[in-house]
Every structure is written in C-alpha cells, then in structure tokens.
C-alpha cells in the first residue's frame, strides 16, 4: 500500500496489533478491514457535504424492514459494496439495505470473510446534522470453495473475527476490535490525503455509571424489569439507587455506544409490546452483535435481558432483538431484574416523578 492510500497507517497499526496471529489470516483481515475503512472515508466525504452532495432526503424506496430509505443510506451502501467487491478476501456481504446477501463476483468461493454491515446507522438524524455512523462485522466463510448463501451468515456473534463502527460526528472515528481489545482511529484530513490514525489502543468502559440512554416515548410498552430499572434511575438519590442519574438519547446507536466507550453508561432498546411480532427494534446481525463484541472487548456487557447477545444464533439476516449494553455493573443489575422481577419492588413507587408518571387506572 502506498502513502497516499487513506489506509496505509491503519494497515501498519493493524500489522502491529495482529502480531502473532497466523500470517495469512492476519493479512486477509487487514485487507478486509482496509476495504471497509476506505469505503467509510468516502461515506464521510459525502456525509460531511450533505445537501451540497445531493445526499439529503428520501431515496423514494423502502428496504426489507419496510422503512423508507434515505439517499445517504443508498449512497453509503453502494460505496461499501464497491469497496468490498474489490477485496479478494471478501466472499460475500449482507447489508441492512438488502433482503439477501450479495456474493462477490470474483471472490465468492475463495474469499475467507463474510462482511455484514449497516451502511448508515441513524438515518433519521441525517438532515438534522446529528452524528450518524456505519456498523460492520466480519465473519468467517466456513465452507471455502463454495459460494456462500444466506445460511452461511447465520453465525452467533461470538464467531465474529472483527467488528467495528465508524462515527461521522464532529470528528470521523473508527472504533474497531479484532478480539484483542478495542482500538480507535481518527480520520486525519490535514495532509494531502486523509489517513486513519491510531488514537487509542485499549479502550475500557467504566464499570460504574450514572448515565442511561433509552427512548422514553416507548415507556408504556416496556416490560417490568425495564420499568423498574429506569424508575430507579429517575428516582435518583431519593430512590433505592441513592444517586442521581442523567439521561441521553441521540437515536444513532453509533453515537450512544461511542459515548459509553468514552465515559461509561447504559444503552437500552429493550423488548417491548408495541409490535408483538417484533421483540426488539434493533437488528441482531448489523447492530446488536457487532456492538456487543466491541462492548465486551472493552470490558462491558451486552444482553437481551436474559441471554448474552453474542450467544444468539440468528434465524434470519434481518432478525431484530432487544439490546441492553454498556457498563458492566449496571448490565449485571438489569439482568438480575430480568431473572427475578420482584413483585414487591415496584417501579410504581416512583410514579410521582415526572417523566415516567403512569396514567391513573
Ligand atoms: P435507522 O438507521 O433506521 O435510523 O435506525 C437507527 C436505530 O436503529 C439506532 O441507531 C437507534 O438507536 C434507533 O434506531 C433509534 O430508534 P428510535 O427511532 O426509536 O429513537
């Protein structure tokens, strides 16, 4: 790779980081991750230009989840696909934007990786110029010699070789794990060509926190353990937690997880009864599993309330699951509430506190 490639410093850092790994496997992983990183530089370019690059507004189509696609969703999806098609180690990829995986024309049988991604997470924030991101996951292509199909992607999160996200915020950052801790790269645009520069090499999530993130407008649909947890946080120093909490909600999972990486906290998109056929809002393969691997590699914990997210085996590419992740002590507490949803300790005790007041019967 030459110095004008935006991934030359990234590749050098990965070479050091992956020392001791099987050389062929390490080279393949570096090349796959650099292909993802190159696409994300282009996505960052377009995202930062926004309306100037004609990247705002609806695309006029819906994806497999029935949600309207934004122009930037599709631009980001195309950029990822073009970059992955050019990588000899990527056998196939699956995107949040498409019902079925795409098999690489040139490398479908021989590539050693399957890549799963959400090209543009937080689409509702695009026009508001609020942070958005790309989430990605690298899985092994287990049956080399055969072009993979959708069934080959149905691997639990603990099989991921690598996972990460790119956050397009005031700075563009890539947060990455190859199962050896969590690295952060900043996109440095001060030279002739942009470069991914390593800025942190061992991110750890604070074990204790006083901050939580949840879409409170769904409160009436939450199950009791979540009602209890949030009510206790809102009760603050006058409740059983005996300390005040702060609440945040960006509606871009990348931004929420990055805040947790930097100062701890809890992110919850729990099971709810809003749409009984959908037990959760977030997608297992493109959101929950990659974020779970990152959080666990940084010392945090990720669960659906009763099972570790990394243990869930997908039924379908676009399966949705409840997601609760972040600082370990808090997640342990929430899991214990799910295991023992006590009838005596009721969130209703705190119903006089404003945000979560329950309607009177
Ligand atoms: P989009 O990528 O479709 O905007 O979804 C983003 C997301 O999956 C996740 O990033 C947010 O945490 C969550 O949706 C926000 O959901 P609400 O719209 O319920 O706030």
CSV table of C-alpha atoms and ligand atoms in Angstrom, one decimal:
chain,number,residue,atom,x,y,z
A,1,UNK,CA,0.0,0.0,0.0
A,2,UNK,CA,1.4,3.5,-0.8
A,3,UNK,CA,1.4,6.5,1.5
A,4,UNK,CA,-1.4,8.3,-0.4
A,5,UNK,CA,-3.8,5.5,0.5
A,6,UNK,CA,-6.0,6.5,3.4
A,7,UNK,CA,-5.4,3.1,4.9
A,8,UNK,CA,-1.6,3.0,4.9
A,9,UNK,CA,-1.3,4.0,8.6
A,10,UNK,CA,-4.3,1.9,9.5
A,11,UNK,CA,-2.6,-1.1,7.9
A,12,UNK,CA,0.7,-0.5,9.7
A,13,UNK,CA,-1.2,-0.3,13.0
A,14,UNK,CA,-3.1,-3.5,12.3
A,15,UNK,CA,0.1,-5.3,11.4
A,16,UNK,CA,1.5,-4.5,14.8
A,17,UNK,CA,-1.8,-5.2,16.5
A,18,UNK,CA,-2.2,-8.6,14.9
A,19,UNK,CA,1.4,-9.8,15.6
A,20,UNK,CA,1.4,-13.5,16.5
A,21,UNK,CA,-1.7,-14.3,14.5
A,22,UNK,CA,-1.4,-16.7,11.6
A,23,UNK,CA,0.2,-14.5,8.9
A,24,UNK,CA,-2.2,-15.4,6.1
A,25,UNK,CA,-5.2,-14.8,8.4
A,26,UNK,CA,-3.8,-11.5,9.6
A,27,UNK,CA,-3.1,-10.3,6.0
A,28,UNK,CA,-6.6,-11.3,5.0
A,29,UNK,CA,-8.2,-9.5,7.9
A,30,UNK,CA,-6.1,-6.3,7.4
A,31,UNK,CA,-7.1,-6.2,3.7
A,32,UNK,CA,-10.8,-6.7,4.5
A,33,UNK,CA,-10.7,-4.0,7.2
A,34,UNK,CA,-8.9,-1.6,4.9
A,35,UNK,CA,-11.5,-2.2,2.3
A,36,UNK,CA,-14.2,-1.2,4.8
A,37,UNK,CA,-12.2,1.7,6.0
A,38,UNK,CA,-11.7,3.1,2.5
A,39,UNK,CA,-15.4,3.0,1.9
A,40,UNK,CA,-16.0,4.8,5.1
A,41,UNK,CA,-13.7,7.6,4.1
A,42,UNK,CA,-15.9,8.1,1.0
A,43,UNK,CA,-19.1,7.9,3.1
A,44,UNK,CA,-17.6,10.5,5.5
A,45,UNK,CA,-16.9,12.8,2.5
A,46,UNK,CA,-20.4,12.6,1.2
A,47,UNK,CA,-22.0,12.8,4.7
A,48,UNK,CA,-19.9,16.0,5.5
A,49,UNK,CA,-21.1,17.6,2.3
A,50,UNK,CA,-24.7,16.7,2.9
A,51,UNK,CA,-27.1,18.6,0.8
A,52,UNK,CA,-24.2,20.0,-1.2
A,53,UNK,CA,-23.6,16.5,-2.5
A,54,UNK,CA,-27.3,15.9,-3.1
A,55,UNK,CA,-27.2,13.4,-0.2
A,56,UNK,CA,-30.2,14.5,1.8
A,57,UNK,CA,-33.8,13.4,1.6
A,58,UNK,CA,-35.6,10.3,0.8
A,59,UNK,CA,-34.5,7.9,-1.9
A,60,UNK,CA,-38.1,7.0,-2.8
A,61,UNK,CA,-37.8,3.4,-1.8
A,62,UNK,CA,-38.2,1.2,1.3
A,63,UNK,CA,-35.9,-1.6,2.5
A,64,UNK,CA,-36.6,-5.0,3.8
A,65,UNK,CA,-37.7,-3.6,7.2
A,66,UNK,CA,-40.4,-1.5,5.4
A,67,UNK,CA,-38.7,1.7,6.5
A,68,UNK,CA,-38.1,4.5,4.0
A,69,UNK,CA,-34.6,4.7,2.7
A,70,UNK,CA,-32.7,7.9,2.6
A,71,UNK,CA,-30.4,8.9,-0.2
A,72,UNK,CA,-27.4,8.7,2.0
A,73,UNK,CA,-28.4,5.1,3.1
A,74,UNK,CA,-28.2,4.0,-0.6
A,75,UNK,CA,-25.0,6.1,-1.3
A,76,UNK,CA,-23.3,4.5,1.7
A,77,UNK,CA,-24.5,1.1,0.7
A,78,UNK,CA,-23.1,1.4,-2.8
A,79,UNK,CA,-19.8,2.7,-1.6
A,80,UNK,CA,-19.4,-0.3,0.8
A,81,UNK,CA,-20.4,-2.8,-1.9
A,82,UNK,CA,-17.9,-1.3,-4.4
A,83,UNK,CA,-15.1,-1.4,-1.9
A,84,UNK,CA,-15.9,-5.0,-0.8
A,85,UNK,CA,-16.2,-6.2,-4.3
A,86,UNK,CA,-12.6,-5.2,-4.9
A,87,UNK,CA,-11.3,-7.1,-1.8
A,88,UNK,CA,-10.0,-10.6,-2.6
A,89,UNK,CA,-10.8,-11.9,0.9
A,90,UNK,CA,-14.5,-11.0,0.9
A,91,UNK,CA,-16.6,-13.9,-0.3
A,92,UNK,CA,-20.0,-12.1,0.3
A,93,UNK,CA,-21.6,-9.4,2.2
A,94,UNK,CA,-25.0,-8.6,3.7
A,95,UNK,CA,-26.3,-5.1,4.2
A,96,UNK,CA,-29.2,-3.8,6.2
A,97,UNK,CA,-30.5,-2.3,2.9
A,98,UNK,CA,-31.0,-5.6,1.1
A,99,UNK,CA,-33.0,-8.7,1.8
A,100,UNK,CA,-30.4,-11.2,0.5
A,101,UNK,CA,-26.6,-11.3,0.8
A,102,UNK,CA,-24.5,-10.4,-2.2
A,103,UNK,CA,-21.9,-12.9,-3.4
A,104,UNK,CA,-18.7,-11.4,-4.7
A,105,UNK,CA,-18.4,-12.0,-8.5
A,106,UNK,CA,-14.7,-12.6,-8.4
A,107,UNK,CA,-14.1,-14.0,-4.9
A,108,UNK,CA,-17.3,-15.7,-3.9
A,109,UNK,CA,-15.8,-19.2,-3.5
A,110,UNK,CA,-12.3,-18.4,-2.3
A,111,UNK,CA,-12.8,-15.4,0.0
A,112,UNK,CA,-12.3,-16.1,3.6
A,113,UNK,CA,-14.7,-13.5,5.0
A,114,UNK,CA,-18.3,-12.6,5.1
A,115,UNK,CA,-19.0,-9.0,5.9
A,116,UNK,CA,-22.2,-7.7,7.4
A,117,UNK,CA,-23.0,-4.0,7.7
A,118,UNK,CA,-25.4,-1.2,8.4
A,119,UNK,CA,-24.1,1.3,5.9
A,120,UNK,CA,-25.8,4.3,7.6
A,121,UNK,CA,-27.0,4.0,11.1
A,122,UNK,CA,-29.1,6.8,12.5
A,123,UNK,CA,-30.7,7.8,9.2
A,124,UNK,CA,-33.4,9.9,11.0
A,125,UNK,CA,-30.5,12.2,12.0
A,126,UNK,CA,-29.1,12.9,8.6
A,127,UNK,CA,-30.9,16.1,7.7
A,128,UNK,CA,-30.6,17.4,11.3
A,129,UNK,CA,-26.8,17.2,11.0
A,130,UNK,CA,-26.6,14.9,14.1
A,131,UNK,CA,-24.0,12.2,14.4
A,132,UNK,CA,-24.5,9.1,12.2
A,133,UNK,CA,-22.4,6.0,11.5
A,134,UNK,CA,-21.6,2.8,9.8
A,135,UNK,CA,-21.5,-0.5,11.7
A,136,UNK,CA,-19.7,-3.6,10.4
A,137,UNK,CA,-18.9,-7.2,11.3
A,138,UNK,CA,-16.5,-9.7,9.8
A,139,UNK,CA,-17.5,-13.4,10.0
A,140,UNK,CA,-15.6,-16.4,8.7
A,141,UNK,CA,-16.6,-18.0,5.4
A,142,UNK,CA,-16.5,-21.5,6.7
A,143,UNK,CA,-17.0,-23.5,3.6
A,144,UNK,CA,-14.3,-22.2,1.3
A,145,UNK,CA,-14.6,-23.5,-2.3
A,146,UNK,CA,-18.4,-22.9,-2.4
A,147,UNK,CA,-20.1,-19.5,-2.9
A,148,UNK,CA,-21.9,-18.7,0.4
A,149,UNK,CA,-25.6,-18.3,0.8
A,150,UNK,CA,-27.7,-16.6,3.5
A,151,UNK,CA,-27.4,-19.7,5.7
A,152,UNK,CA,-23.7,-19.2,5.9
A,153,UNK,CA,-24.2,-15.9,7.6
A,154,UNK,CA,-26.3,-17.4,10.4
A,155,UNK,CA,-23.5,-17.4,12.9
A,156,UNK,CA,-23.7,-16.3,16.5
A,157,UNK,CA,-21.9,-13.0,17.4
A,158,UNK,CA,-19.1,-14.8,19.2
A,159,UNK,CA,-17.9,-16.1,15.9
A,160,UNK,CA,-17.1,-12.6,14.7
A,161,UNK,CA,-13.5,-12.2,13.6
A,162,UNK,CA,-13.7,-8.4,13.9
A,163,UNK,CA,-16.4,-5.8,14.4
A,164,UNK,CA,-16.5,-2.0,14.4
A,165,UNK,CA,-18.2,1.2,13.7
A,166,UNK,CA,-17.3,4.5,12.1
A,167,UNK,CA,-18.8,7.6,13.7
A,168,UNK,CA,-19.4,10.6,11.4
A,169,UNK,CA,-19.6,13.3,14.0
A,170,UNK,CA,-17.6,16.5,14.7
A,171,UNK,CA,-14.7,14.1,14.0
A,172,UNK,CA,-14.8,10.9,12.0
A,173,UNK,CA,-13.7,8.0,14.1
A,174,UNK,CA,-13.4,4.3,13.6
A,175,UNK,CA,-13.7,2.0,16.6
A,176,UNK,CA,-12.5,-1.5,15.9
A,177,UNK,CA,-12.0,-4.8,17.6
A,178,UNK,CA,-10.2,-7.9,16.2
A,179,UNK,CA,-10.9,-9.6,19.6
A,180,UNK,CA,-7.7,-8.2,21.0
A,181,UNK,CA,-9.2,-5.2,22.8
A,182,UNK,CA,-10.7,-2.1,21.2
A,183,UNK,CA,-8.8,0.4,19.0
A,184,UNK,CA,-9.8,3.9,18.0
A,185,UNK,CA,-8.7,5.6,14.8
A,186,UNK,CA,-9.3,9.2,13.9
A,187,UNK,CA,-9.6,10.3,10.3
A,188,UNK,CA,-6.9,12.9,9.8
A,189,UNK,CA,-7.6,15.2,6.9
A,190,UNK,CA,-4.7,17.6,7.4
A,191,UNK,CA,-2.3,16.0,4.9
A,192,UNK,CA,-2.6,15.6,1.1
A,193,UNK,CA,-4.7,12.5,1.6
A,194,UNK,CA,-6.9,11.6,4.5
A,195,UNK,CA,-5.4,9.0,6.9
A,196,UNK,CA,-6.8,6.7,9.6
A,197,UNK,CA,-4.5,7.4,12.6
A,198,UNK,CA,-4.5,5.3,15.7
A,199,UNK,CA,-5.5,7.4,18.7
A,200,UNK,CA,-6.4,4.9,21.5
A,201,UNK,CA,-5.4,1.3,21.7
A,202,UNK,CA,-7.1,-0.1,24.7
A,203,UNK,CA,-10.5,1.4,25.3
A,204,UNK,CA,-12.1,0.3,28.6
A,205,UNK,CA,-15.7,1.1,29.5
A,206,UNK,CA,-16.1,2.5,33.0
A,207,UNK,CA,-17.7,-0.2,35.2
A,208,UNK,CA,-19.8,2.2,37.2
A,209,UNK,CA,-22.0,4.9,35.7
A,210,UNK,CA,-24.8,7.4,36.4
A,211,UNK,CA,-26.0,7.7,32.8
A,212,UNK,CA,-28.5,5.8,30.8
A,213,UNK,CA,-30.0,6.1,27.3
A,214,UNK,CA,-33.5,4.9,26.3
A,215,UNK,CA,-36.3,6.1,24.0
A,216,UNK,CA,-38.6,7.2,26.8
A,217,UNK,CA,-41.6,7.6,24.4
A,218,UNK,CA,-41.9,3.8,24.5
A,219,UNK,CA,-42.2,3.6,28.2
A,220,UNK,CA,-45.7,2.3,28.3
A,221,UNK,CA,-44.7,-0.7,26.2
A,222,UNK,CA,-41.7,-1.8,28.4
A,223,UNK,CA,-41.7,-4.9,30.5
A,224,UNK,CA,-41.5,-4.8,34.2
A,225,UNK,CA,-37.7,-5.2,34.7
A,226,UNK,CA,-37.0,-2.2,32.5
A,227,UNK,CA,-39.8,-0.2,34.1
A,228,UNK,CA,-38.1,-0.9,37.4
A,229,UNK,CA,-34.6,-0.2,36.3
A,230,UNK,CA,-35.5,3.2,34.7
A,231,UNK,CA,-37.8,4.2,37.5
A,232,UNK,CA,-35.0,3.6,40.0
A,233,UNK,CA,-32.6,5.7,37.9
A,234,UNK,CA,-35.1,8.5,37.6
A,235,UNK,CA,-35.8,8.4,41.4
A,236,UNK,CA,-32.2,9.3,41.8
A,237,UNK,CA,-30.8,10.0,45.3
A,238,UNK,CA,-34.2,9.7,46.8
A,239,UNK,CA,-34.8,6.2,45.4
A,240,UNK,CA,-33.1,2.8,46.1
A,241,UNK,CA,-30.0,3.7,44.0
A,242,UNK,CA,-29.3,6.7,46.3
A,243,UNK,CA,-27.6,8.6,43.5
A,244,UNK,CA,-28.8,10.9,40.7
A,245,UNK,CA,-28.7,9.7,37.0
A,246,UNK,CA,-28.5,11.6,33.8
A,247,UNK,CA,-30.3,10.5,30.6
A,248,UNK,CA,-29.3,10.9,26.9
A,249,UNK,CA,-30.9,9.8,23.6
A,250,UNK,CA,-29.3,10.5,20.2
A,251,UNK,CA,-31.2,8.0,18.1
A,252,UNK,CA,-28.0,6.9,16.4
A,253,UNK,CA,-26.7,3.8,18.1
A,254,UNK,CA,-23.1,4.5,17.0
A,255,UNK,CA,-23.2,7.8,18.9
A,256,UNK,CA,-24.8,6.2,22.0
A,257,UNK,CA,-22.2,3.4,22.0
A,258,UNK,CA,-19.4,5.8,21.5
A,259,UNK,CA,-20.5,7.9,24.5
A,260,UNK,CA,-20.5,4.7,26.5
A,261,UNK,CA,-17.0,3.9,25.3
A,262,UNK,CA,-15.7,7.3,26.4
A,263,UNK,CA,-17.4,7.8,29.8
A,264,UNK,CA,-19.5,4.7,30.6
A,265,UNK,CA,-23.3,4.4,30.6
A,266,UNK,CA,-26.1,2.1,29.6
A,267,UNK,CA,-27.9,1.9,26.3
A,268,UNK,CA,-31.3,0.2,26.2
A,269,UNK,CA,-33.6,-0.7,23.4
A,270,UNK,CA,-35.5,-3.4,25.3
A,271,UNK,CA,-38.1,-5.8,24.3
A,272,UNK,CA,-41.5,-4.1,24.3
A,273,UNK,CA,-45.1,-4.8,23.5
A,274,UNK,CA,-45.5,-2.1,20.8
A,275,UNK,CA,-45.5,-4.6,17.9
A,276,UNK,CA,-45.8,-8.1,19.4
A,277,UNK,CA,-44.3,-9.7,16.3
A,278,UNK,CA,-41.1,-7.7,16.7
A,279,UNK,CA,-39.5,-8.4,20.0
A,280,UNK,CA,-37.0,-5.7,19.5
A,281,UNK,CA,-36.2,-2.7,17.3
A,282,UNK,CA,-32.5,-3.3,16.6
A,283,UNK,CA,-31.1,-5.8,14.1
A,284,UNK,CA,-29.1,-8.7,15.6
A,285,UNK,CA,-26.5,-9.0,12.8
A,286,UNK,CA,-25.8,-5.4,11.8
A,287,UNK,CA,-26.3,-3.6,15.1
A,288,UNK,CA,-26.5,-5.8,18.2
A,289,UNK,CA,-23.8,-8.4,17.5
A,290,UNK,CA,-21.0,-6.1,16.4
A,291,UNK,CA,-21.7,-3.6,19.1
A,292,UNK,CA,-21.8,-6.4,21.7
A,293,UNK,CA,-18.4,-7.7,20.6
A,294,UNK,CA,-17.0,-4.1,20.9
A,295,UNK,CA,-18.6,-3.5,24.3
A,296,UNK,CA,-17.4,-6.9,25.7
A,297,UNK,CA,-13.9,-6.4,24.3
A,298,UNK,CA,-13.9,-3.0,26.2
A,299,UNK,CA,-14.9,-4.7,29.5
A,300,UNK,CA,-18.6,-4.0,29.3
A,301,UNK,CA,-21.5,-6.4,28.9
A,302,UNK,CA,-24.3,-6.8,26.3
A,303,UNK,CA,-27.5,-8.8,26.7
A,304,UNK,CA,-31.1,-9.0,25.5
A,305,UNK,CA,-32.1,-9.2,29.2
A,306,UNK,CA,-31.9,-12.9,29.6
A,307,UNK,CA,-29.1,-14.1,27.2
A,308,UNK,CA,-25.8,-12.6,26.1
A,309,UNK,CA,-26.2,-11.0,22.7
A,310,UNK,CA,-23.1,-12.8,21.4
A,311,UNK,CA,-24.7,-16.2,22.1
A,312,UNK,CA,-27.8,-15.5,19.9
A,313,UNK,CA,-27.8,-17.5,16.7
A,314,UNK,CA,-29.6,-15.6,14.0
A,315,UNK,CA,-32.8,-17.1,12.4
A,316,UNK,CA,-32.7,-14.6,9.6
A,317,UNK,CA,-30.4,-11.9,8.2
A,318,UNK,CA,-32.6,-9.2,9.5
A,319,UNK,CA,-33.8,-10.6,12.8
A,320,UNK,CA,-34.5,-7.9,15.5
A,321,UNK,CA,-33.6,-8.3,19.1
A,322,UNK,CA,-33.8,-6.4,22.4
A,323,UNK,CA,-30.5,-4.7,23.2
A,324,UNK,CA,-29.1,-3.7,26.6
A,325,UNK,CA,-25.4,-2.9,26.8
A,326,UNK,CA,-22.8,-0.8,28.5
A,327,UNK,CA,-21.1,-0.6,31.9
A,328,UNK,CA,-20.9,-4.0,33.4
A,329,UNK,CA,-22.3,-3.3,36.9
A,330,UNK,CA,-25.4,-1.8,35.5
A,331,UNK,CA,-26.0,-4.6,33.0
A,332,UNK,CA,-25.5,-7.1,35.8
A,333,UNK,CA,-28.2,-5.3,37.7
A,334,UNK,CA,-30.6,-5.3,34.7
A,335,UNK,CA,-30.0,-9.0,34.1
A,336,UNK,CA,-30.7,-9.7,37.7
A,337,UNK,CA,-34.0,-7.8,37.4
A,338,UNK,CA,-35.0,-10.0,34.4
A,339,UNK,CA,-34.1,-13.1,36.4
A,340,UNK,CA,-36.1,-12.1,39.4
A,341,UNK,CA,-38.7,-9.5,38.5
A,342,UNK,CA,-39.7,-9.0,42.1
A,343,UNK,CA,-43.4,-8.3,42.7
A,344,UNK,CA,-42.6,-6.3,45.8
A,345,UNK,CA,-40.1,-3.7,44.5
A,346,UNK,CA,-42.4,-1.9,42.1
A,347,UNK,CA,-41.4,0.9,39.7
A,348,UNK,CA,-44.9,2.3,40.6
A,349,UNK,CA,-43.4,3.5,43.9
A,350,UNK,CA,-41.8,6.3,41.9
A,351,UNK,CA,-44.7,7.3,39.8
A,352,UNK,CA,-44.9,10.8,41.2
A,353,UNK,CA,-41.6,11.6,39.4
A,354,UNK,CA,-42.5,13.5,36.3
A,355,UNK,CA,-41.0,11.7,33.2
A,356,UNK,CA,-42.3,8.2,33.9
A,357,UNK,CA,-45.6,9.0,35.5
A,358,UNK,CA,-48.1,6.3,34.8
A,359,UNK,CA,-51.7,7.1,33.8
A,360,UNK,CA,-54.1,6.5,36.8
A,361,UNK,CA,-56.3,3.4,36.4
B,1,LIG,P1,-32.0,3.9,11.4
B,1,LIG,O1,-30.6,3.6,10.9
B,1,LIG,O2,-33.1,3.3,10.6
B,1,LIG,O3,-32.2,5.4,11.6
B,1,LIG,O4,-32.2,3.3,12.9
B,1,LIG,C1,-31.3,3.7,13.9
B,1,LIG,C2,-31.5,2.8,15.1
B,1,LIG,O5,-31.6,1.5,14.7
B,1,LIG,C3,-30.5,3.0,16.1
B,1,LIG,O6,-29.3,3.6,15.7
B,1,LIG,C4,-31.1,3.9,17.2
B,1,LIG,O7,-30.7,3.6,18.4
B,1,LIG,C5,-32.6,3.6,17.0
B,1,LIG,O8,-32.8,3.2,15.7
B,1,LIG,C6,-33.4,4.8,17.3
B,1,LIG,O9,-34.7,4.4,17.4
B,1,LIG,P2,-35.9,5.4,17.7
B,1,LIG,O10,-36.3,6.0,16.4
B,1,LIG,O11,-36.9,4.6,18.4
B,1,LIG,O12,-35.4,6.5,18.6
